[in-house]
XYZ file of C-alpha atoms in Angstrom:
539
model
C -46.326 -108.431 34.989
C -45.901 -107.515 31.349
C -47.946 -104.845 29.728
C -49.464 -105.370 26.313
C -47.784 -103.348 23.559
C -49.669 -100.270 22.495
C -51.711 -100.726 19.372
C -50.156 -99.140 16.310
C -52.145 -96.254 14.885
C -53.958 -96.924 11.641
C -52.178 -95.976 8.452
C -55.105 -93.785 7.419
C -54.925 -91.613 10.543
C -51.155 -91.315 10.141
C -51.522 -90.042 6.580
C -54.260 -87.598 7.537
C -52.048 -86.162 10.284
C -49.162 -86.069 7.804
C -51.278 -84.082 5.345
C -52.281 -81.616 8.068
C -48.653 -81.275 9.160
C -47.543 -80.559 5.602
C -50.186 -77.859 5.280
C -49.278 -76.316 8.632
C -45.526 -76.356 8.077
C -45.946 -75.005 4.577
C -47.840 -72.013 5.914
C -45.070 -71.321 8.408
C -42.489 -70.890 5.681
C -43.461 -67.371 4.720
C -46.118 -64.767 5.242
C -46.727 -64.627 1.514
C -47.606 -68.295 1.389
C -49.960 -67.867 4.332
C -51.626 -64.894 2.655
C -52.004 -66.875 -0.571
C -53.574 -69.798 1.297
C -56.000 -67.547 3.175
C -56.892 -65.793 -0.076
C -57.543 -69.199 -1.657
C -59.865 -70.105 1.216
C -61.768 -66.834 0.852
C -62.051 -67.240 -2.913
C -63.176 -70.859 -2.587
C -65.751 -69.888 0.058
C -67.166 -67.109 -2.123
C -67.258 -69.424 -5.137
C -68.943 -72.157 -3.103
C -71.545 -69.736 -1.770
C -72.265 -68.320 -5.196
C -72.527 -71.737 -6.849
C -74.779 -73.036 -4.060
C -77.158 -70.118 -4.532
C -77.065 -70.674 -8.287
C -77.895 -74.373 -7.868
C -80.774 -73.541 -5.516
C -82.107 -70.998 -8.012
C -81.807 -73.645 -10.734
C -83.940 -76.138 -8.777
C -87.151 -76.857 -10.671
C -85.818 -75.387 -13.918
C -86.088 -77.516 -17.053
C -82.325 -77.318 -17.641
C -81.330 -78.127 -14.037
C -80.120 -81.642 -14.841
C -78.281 -80.483 -17.949
C -76.350 -77.765 -16.126
C -75.612 -79.901 -13.051
C -74.300 -82.817 -15.088
C -72.081 -80.606 -17.248
C -70.668 -78.751 -14.237
C -69.830 -82.085 -12.626
C -68.129 -83.180 -15.836
C -66.061 -79.985 -15.970
C -65.179 -80.473 -12.312
C -63.957 -84.007 -13.011
C -61.935 -82.764 -15.988
C -60.318 -80.134 -13.763
C -59.313 -82.806 -11.257
C -57.862 -84.862 -14.109
C -55.562 -82.189 -15.511
C -54.625 -80.583 -12.181
C -51.722 -82.955 -11.373
C -50.396 -82.586 -14.924
C -50.220 -78.797 -14.795
C -49.493 -78.311 -11.083
C -47.247 -81.211 -10.090
C -45.586 -79.147 -7.345
C -48.822 -77.843 -5.840
C -49.249 -80.762 -3.411
C -46.312 -82.611 -1.834
C -48.458 -85.725 -1.304
C -48.939 -86.162 -5.060
C -45.559 -87.898 -5.255
C -45.904 -91.458 -3.879
C -42.316 -92.234 -4.931
C -41.289 -90.759 -1.573
C -42.857 -93.793 0.069
C -41.085 -96.518 -1.898
C -38.648 -97.345 0.921
C -41.391 -97.830 3.510
C -42.878 -101.301 4.207
C -46.402 -100.435 3.093
C -48.894 -102.678 1.351
C -50.614 -101.224 -1.719
C -54.240 -101.640 -0.607
C -53.916 -99.914 2.818
C -51.710 -97.296 1.165
C -54.375 -96.486 -1.429
C -57.018 -96.227 1.300
C -54.837 -93.947 3.419
C -53.859 -91.706 0.496
C -57.471 -91.460 -0.640
C -58.700 -90.293 2.757
C -55.782 -87.874 3.107
C -56.571 -86.520 -0.353
C -59.995 -85.444 0.895
C -58.310 -82.897 3.188
C -57.823 -79.496 1.607
C -59.495 -76.562 -0.111
C -60.074 -78.347 -3.419
C -61.870 -81.368 -1.952
C -63.973 -79.120 0.273
C -65.056 -77.038 -2.712
C -65.812 -80.224 -4.624
C -68.060 -81.464 -1.818
C -70.003 -78.199 -1.819
C -70.436 -78.246 -5.600
C -71.542 -81.891 -5.572
C -74.092 -81.191 -2.829
C -75.324 -78.150 -4.745
C -75.718 -80.161 -7.938
C -77.664 -82.796 -5.999
C -79.957 -80.162 -4.476
C -80.694 -78.767 -7.940
C -81.871 -82.079 -9.415
C -83.124 -84.149 -6.433
C -86.937 -84.517 -6.287
C -88.968 -86.892 -4.195
C -87.872 -89.625 -1.816
C -86.171 -91.671 -4.538
C -84.117 -88.707 -5.721
C -83.068 -87.928 -2.143
C -81.962 -91.520 -1.480
C -79.959 -91.635 -4.699
C -78.438 -88.237 -3.889
C -77.128 -89.548 -0.559
C -75.236 -92.232 -2.484
C -74.334 -90.127 -5.513
C -72.622 -87.206 -3.756
C -69.888 -89.346 -2.101
C -69.381 -91.249 -5.352
C -68.930 -88.015 -7.301
C -66.472 -86.544 -4.802
C -64.455 -89.741 -4.371
C -64.497 -90.272 -8.128
C -62.972 -86.842 -8.761
C -60.260 -87.301 -6.145
C -59.484 -90.882 -7.196
C -59.261 -89.799 -10.827
C -56.750 -87.095 -9.942
C -54.620 -89.437 -7.821
C -54.694 -92.264 -10.368
C -53.500 -89.918 -13.117
C -50.777 -88.527 -10.848
C -49.573 -91.998 -9.821
C -49.519 -93.241 -13.409
C -47.429 -90.254 -14.510
C -45.367 -89.564 -11.397
C -42.059 -90.432 -13.090
C -42.833 -87.908 -15.778
C -44.201 -85.231 -13.460
C -41.133 -85.223 -11.206
C -38.681 -84.952 -14.111
C -37.548 -81.745 -15.793
C -39.515 -82.487 -18.943
C -42.540 -83.353 -16.861
C -42.387 -80.051 -15.012
C -42.440 -78.369 -18.398
C -46.073 -79.495 -18.644
C -46.839 -76.649 -16.268
C -45.918 -74.373 -19.170
C -49.159 -75.412 -20.836
C -51.254 -74.223 -17.905
C -51.185 -70.624 -19.099
C -52.110 -71.764 -22.596
C -54.974 -73.926 -21.342
C -56.343 -71.119 -19.173
C -56.138 -68.602 -22.008
C -57.751 -70.928 -24.526
C -60.350 -72.052 -21.992
C -61.458 -68.499 -21.214
C -61.864 -67.714 -24.888
C -63.729 -70.977 -25.511
C -66.124 -70.200 -22.654
C -66.729 -66.738 -24.063
C -67.156 -68.122 -27.565
C -69.508 -70.874 -26.343
C -71.617 -68.436 -24.335
C -72.167 -66.265 -27.393
C -73.078 -69.271 -29.533
C -75.507 -70.485 -26.857
C -77.268 -67.151 -26.789
C -77.734 -67.372 -30.550
C -78.811 -71.032 -30.473
C -81.691 -70.489 -28.079
C -80.225 -70.982 -24.612
C -79.326 -74.017 -22.543
C -81.471 -76.394 -24.557
C -78.633 -76.612 -27.083
C -76.508 -78.330 -24.412
C -78.915 -81.194 -23.796
C -77.288 -83.604 -26.325
C -73.892 -83.017 -24.729
C -75.311 -83.502 -21.226
C -76.931 -86.787 -22.257
C -73.529 -88.142 -23.303
C -71.658 -86.765 -20.274
C -74.401 -88.179 -18.023
C -73.189 -91.699 -18.808
C -69.573 -90.924 -17.909
C -68.414 -91.327 -14.283
C -68.480 -89.388 -12.016
C -71.040 -87.159 -13.775
C -73.262 -90.227 -14.126
C -73.851 -90.110 -10.355
C -75.471 -86.669 -10.604
C -77.406 -87.734 -13.687
C -78.746 -90.710 -11.683
C -80.295 -88.309 -9.186
C -82.286 -86.601 -11.898
C -83.350 -89.916 -13.409
C -84.569 -91.165 -10.013
C -86.560 -87.982 -9.458
C -88.274 -88.479 -12.808
C -89.177 -92.099 -12.008
C -86.647 -93.760 -14.322
C -85.405 -96.096 -11.618
C -83.696 -98.535 -13.961
C -81.724 -95.730 -15.622
C -80.883 -94.264 -12.214
C -79.618 -97.599 -10.923
C -77.545 -98.170 -14.054
C -75.912 -94.761 -13.848
C -75.288 -95.130 -10.135
C -73.670 -98.521 -10.657
C -71.632 -97.055 -13.485
C -70.336 -94.337 -11.148
C -69.472 -96.949 -8.500
C -67.731 -99.112 -11.098
C -65.791 -96.080 -12.266
C -64.543 -95.387 -8.732
C -63.601 -99.060 -8.281
C -61.757 -99.088 -11.588
C -59.839 -95.930 -10.707
C -58.801 -97.389 -7.346
C -57.560 -100.567 -9.048
C -55.640 -98.508 -11.618
C -54.187 -96.382 -8.817
C -53.143 -99.459 -6.831
C -51.450 -101.066 -9.836
C -49.592 -97.832 -10.561
C -48.341 -97.756 -6.967
C -47.192 -101.372 -7.179
C -45.324 -100.675 -10.401
C -43.831 -97.507 -8.942
C -42.555 -99.292 -5.835
C -41.216 -102.412 -7.524
C -40.086 -101.452 -11.041
C -36.762 -99.659 -11.656
C -36.819 -96.057 -12.776
C -36.200 -96.074 -16.514
C -34.849 -92.533 -16.345
C -31.688 -93.899 -14.669
C -30.893 -96.025 -17.712
C -29.268 -93.566 -20.027
C -27.785 -93.846 -23.452
C -24.098 -94.309 -23.883
C -21.945 -91.221 -23.569
C -20.769 -91.519 -27.124
C -24.275 -91.642 -28.567
C -25.424 -88.725 -26.411
C -22.460 -86.612 -27.429
C -23.040 -87.497 -31.070
C -26.738 -86.532 -30.929
C -25.917 -83.278 -29.134
C -23.217 -82.410 -31.641
C -25.506 -83.197 -34.575
C -28.306 -81.102 -33.100
C -25.967 -78.187 -32.462
C -24.571 -78.457 -35.975
C -28.003 -78.349 -37.620
C -29.012 -75.278 -35.647
C -25.658 -73.590 -36.108
C -25.838 -73.876 -39.909
C -29.014 -71.784 -39.894
C -27.503 -68.944 -37.843
C -24.891 -66.278 -38.619
C -21.288 -66.872 -37.678
C -19.286 -65.337 -34.863
C -20.688 -63.940 -31.640
C -24.080 -63.200 -33.158
C -24.726 -66.832 -34.044
C -23.464 -68.070 -30.678
C -25.714 -65.726 -28.728
C -28.700 -66.511 -30.928
C -28.198 -70.259 -30.483
C -27.951 -69.806 -26.707
C -31.140 -67.746 -26.676
C -33.068 -70.257 -28.761
C -31.955 -73.078 -26.492
C -33.084 -71.100 -23.446
C -36.507 -70.699 -25.024
C -36.736 -74.442 -25.675
C -35.196 -75.791 -22.470
C -35.635 -73.311 -19.610
C -39.093 -73.842 -18.046
C -39.741 -70.203 -17.103
C -38.492 -68.806 -20.402
C -40.565 -71.366 -22.263
C -43.614 -70.503 -20.134
C -43.333 -66.828 -21.038
C -42.987 -67.561 -24.728
C -45.778 -70.120 -24.901
C -48.170 -67.823 -23.047
C -47.286 -64.818 -25.208
C -47.612 -66.776 -28.452
C -50.930 -68.284 -27.396
C -52.575 -65.109 -26.104
C -51.138 -63.085 -28.975
C -52.932 -65.373 -31.434
C -56.084 -66.015 -29.400
C -57.157 -62.393 -28.842
C -57.308 -61.290 -32.514
C -58.458 -64.618 -33.980
C -61.235 -65.333 -31.480
C -62.557 -61.793 -31.791
C -62.484 -62.208 -35.562
C -64.397 -65.496 -35.313
C -66.992 -63.833 -33.102
C -67.536 -61.074 -35.652
C -66.158 -58.338 -33.380
C -62.566 -58.420 -34.589
C -60.304 -55.879 -36.203
C -56.980 -56.150 -37.984
C -55.470 -53.871 -35.389
C -56.172 -56.462 -32.673
C -53.223 -58.334 -34.193
C -50.988 -55.603 -32.778
C -51.686 -57.272 -29.439
C -49.450 -60.132 -30.599
C -46.625 -57.673 -31.231
C -46.990 -56.210 -27.753
C -47.131 -59.595 -25.998
C -44.090 -60.915 -27.835
C -42.169 -57.669 -27.373
C -42.383 -58.146 -23.607
C -39.990 -61.079 -23.952
C -37.186 -58.587 -24.690
C -37.595 -57.028 -21.246
C -35.147 -58.042 -18.490
C -32.896 -59.921 -20.882
C -30.060 -60.350 -18.401
C -32.370 -61.421 -15.592
C -33.475 -64.372 -17.707
C -29.864 -65.632 -17.553
C -29.970 -65.510 -13.700
C -26.594 -66.141 -12.058
C -25.255 -67.664 -15.299
C -24.986 -64.092 -16.619
C -21.524 -63.882 -15.039
C -20.175 -65.991 -17.933
C -21.666 -63.571 -20.431
C -20.280 -60.656 -18.436
C -16.746 -61.997 -18.940
C -17.100 -61.342 -22.671
C -18.250 -57.715 -22.333
C -15.582 -55.056 -21.817
C -16.561 -52.267 -24.229
C -19.786 -50.694 -25.499
C -19.146 -52.485 -28.798
C -19.211 -55.843 -27.007
C -22.422 -54.893 -25.221
C -23.988 -53.746 -28.484
C -23.072 -57.038 -30.187
C -24.604 -59.013 -27.288
C -27.834 -56.989 -27.278
C -28.096 -57.039 -31.078
C -27.820 -60.819 -31.156
C -30.487 -61.114 -28.453
C -32.750 -58.788 -30.422
C -32.208 -60.844 -33.590
C -33.187 -63.959 -31.649
C -36.402 -62.233 -30.657
C -37.140 -60.929 -34.127
C -36.462 -64.286 -35.799
C -39.573 -65.570 -34.019
C -41.727 -62.503 -33.493
C -41.670 -61.042 -37.006
C -42.875 -64.221 -38.789
C -45.431 -64.826 -36.056
C -46.773 -61.268 -36.295
C -47.120 -61.604 -40.075
C -48.833 -64.976 -39.646
C -51.351 -63.691 -37.078
C -52.095 -60.607 -39.152
C -52.607 -62.740 -42.276
C -54.908 -65.169 -40.454
C -56.932 -62.321 -38.941
C -57.301 -60.644 -42.326
C -58.402 -63.945 -43.840
C -61.069 -64.517 -41.189
C -62.398 -60.964 -41.336
C -61.933 -60.601 -45.080
C -60.396 -57.130 -44.728
C -57.410 -57.476 -47.020
C -57.621 -53.805 -47.974
C -56.416 -52.771 -44.526
C -53.675 -55.386 -44.325
C -50.649 -53.201 -45.300
C -51.244 -50.369 -42.817
C -52.209 -52.730 -39.993
C -49.084 -54.841 -40.507
C -46.959 -51.703 -40.667
C -48.355 -50.535 -37.327
C -47.816 -53.999 -35.802
C -44.156 -54.016 -36.913
C -43.685 -50.528 -35.491
C -45.133 -51.690 -32.156
C -42.831 -54.703 -32.191
C -39.787 -52.543 -32.930
C -40.688 -50.134 -30.155
C -41.111 -52.958 -27.641
C -37.797 -54.582 -28.589
C -35.910 -51.280 -28.452
C -37.431 -50.253 -25.129
C -36.859 -53.781 -23.834
C -33.125 -53.385 -24.432
C -33.131 -50.072 -22.575
C -35.080 -51.375 -19.574
C -32.824 -54.455 -19.465
C -29.862 -52.125 -18.981
C -31.470 -49.654 -16.556
C -33.804 -51.873 -14.513
C -32.450 -55.454 -14.360
C -33.897 -57.812 -11.745
C -33.521 -61.445 -10.786
C -35.957 -64.235 -11.703
C -35.992 -66.885 -8.929
C -35.559 -70.426 -10.236
C -36.543 -72.274 -7.071
C -40.260 -71.498 -7.340
C -42.555 -71.999 -10.294
C -44.791 -69.136 -9.152
C -42.262 -66.354 -8.433
C -40.966 -64.202 -11.254
C -39.350 -61.470 -9.153
C -36.902 -61.802 -6.267
C -37.934 -60.240 -2.904
C -37.254 -56.514 -2.843
C -37.208 -56.120 -6.629
C -40.942 -55.835 -7.340
C -40.581 -52.082 -7.856
C -37.917 -52.609 -10.520
C -40.165 -55.086 -12.292
C -43.137 -52.705 -12.286
C -41.041 -49.791 -13.552
C -39.505 -51.947 -16.255
C -42.752 -53.399 -17.585
C -45.273 -50.585 -17.183
C -42.778 -47.814 -17.890
C -41.532 -49.686 -20.924
C -45.015 -50.306 -22.318
C -45.951 -46.639 -21.853
C -42.739 -45.515 -23.555
C -43.339 -47.869 -26.456
C -46.859 -46.474 -26.882
C -45.460 -42.960 -27.000
C -42.836 -43.957 -29.562
C -45.538 -45.464 -31.791
C -47.509 -42.218 -31.768
C -46.047 -40.941 -35.095
C -47.248 -44.034 -36.954
C -50.665 -43.917 -35.288
C -51.066 -40.193 -36.041
C -50.042 -40.745 -39.656
C -52.582 -43.543 -39.981
C -55.386 -41.400 -38.551
C -54.487 -38.377 -40.698
C -54.474 -40.439 -43.904
C -57.926 -41.759 -43.051
C -59.330 -38.338 -42.174
C -57.941 -36.638 -45.269
C -59.337 -39.289 -47.628
C -55.870 -40.198 -48.896
C -56.377 -43.889 -48.314
C -54.533 -44.701 -51.525
C -51.303 -43.868 -49.653
C -52.027 -46.122 -46.697
C -49.920 -48.924 -48.163
C -46.863 -46.751 -47.503
C -47.328 -47.454 -43.812
C -46.118 -51.020 -44.365
C -42.545 -50.119 -45.390
C -42.727 -46.997 -43.234
C -43.811 -48.875 -40.107
C -41.254 -51.628 -40.689
C -38.470 -49.099 -41.212
C -39.530 -47.047 -38.202
C -39.615 -50.193 -36.046
C -36.112 -51.132 -37.205
C -34.935 -47.601 -36.360
C -36.377 -47.918 -32.842
C -34.622 -51.253 -32.346
C -31.313 -49.749 -33.468
C -31.780 -46.692 -31.263
C -32.657 -48.779 -28.213
C -29.588 -50.983 -28.675
C -27.304 -47.976 -29.145
C -28.716 -46.327 -26.013
C -28.476 -49.436 -23.861
C -25.002 -50.668 -24.876
C -22.908 -47.984 -23.068
C -24.991 -48.438 -19.931
C -24.451 -52.212 -19.962
C -20.678 -51.974 -20.356
C -20.382 -49.238 -17.717
C -22.691 -50.765 -15.086
C -21.887 -54.420 -15.669
C -21.094 -55.244 -11.986
C -24.370 -53.666 -10.847
C -26.354 -55.608 -13.446
C -24.615 -58.840 -12.452
C -25.432 -58.241 -8.782
C -29.070 -57.415 -9.560
C -29.760 -60.492 -11.700
C -27.936 -62.833 -9.278
C -30.001 -61.772 -6.256
C -32.231 -64.428 -4.683
């Protein structure tokens, strides 16, 4: 008697169990990852509770539909950009790992979609969608539409995220694609300032009613159209509600088709990144690029070190992330405050401080590759030449940027009379940060792990990082005290006609601090080179 073969489990259940296994095994890797995941759950739960209470309080308000539709639109936008900025945040975002398996596209899309609904983000999305529905649903018609609209909104967000990830998976898994994560800090910084700026403008424009035109447009865009349909049904506009609901359903269907086609292309088309240019052409382009950059730099060791540093800034993801974030925040803080009417020229000194931080832990930025640099350092003079070239690399970017930000801030505020002394103070701050950065690089070096996009300090070296950064910033503030005191005294003694002297004085004082920091750090580097090499190579 033969027994019937056991039925194969459905692909959807297999993928759901796979997603749960990935989450579980990921949490087992380290206690820090577990703590981060638990903290994310707590934060998401608090956010969900707060937003639910806010939606309930909004129920019956005239602007309930406006706010709910816009929040849904922002939620959908967040799901859209998430895979672009966090490509390594979810292992299941990369369907190229499945190309060797005999899977049909349609069941694969269904399985991936259901598996994508497992996690903190989808759970928070469900709560927010239900809260938005509760805020705008009125009457039996609104309730019926809400039952259909909430799943459409949630599935639309998740499908949008997965379709974007599948369409760009070749890019996201490449080195240049991972560099997109660099923009996440910039987007967050700009977004926070835009929210602050928008809130102030709303308060001046008469409240939430100013957002109604925007909400009317967003209400016709899936998946926000699903939430807008609930409000339309509650108001008796059944035709409009049906149209918006159908639009949301059509949007989900279109995203699933786009996702499926991207998967088919991914699993059948060759990877274009494997088709490279000829070696001769690549070598020629590289040589030409190096020649153009080299002609702009000094000769000898100084030019070589500067070229290496500039290439690190352009090519190394973590170095680029630090620079992009510092440049963005350094410009955003003074300019947005100036646009809001609460700015000051001295806010531009924030740019000097942010950019000066890039001089800290210079050798740690080289990681284990620092051993090649160490072979060229045998005397304090060699160490001084290395540090001086690194400082010149910094200053070649930071000085023009500081002048640019200060000029733009003065133009927005219209306070050109205070421009010389403010720029002088900013240059003094920059010089102090660069000089102290050289000293802390020699006394408190630490490793920067390259295997994780979210770790900037190797295990066991957090104390060194804190001492380097906070101690360095405090020391730089103390060193800038003479310029600050001089500025205050000139104001108090009504000798403002001499304030322009702070521009050459601050610039000269900053240059003196850079020189002093390099001179102080060079003997330490040459004497403790093995210790520095061991510290930056750890982890």
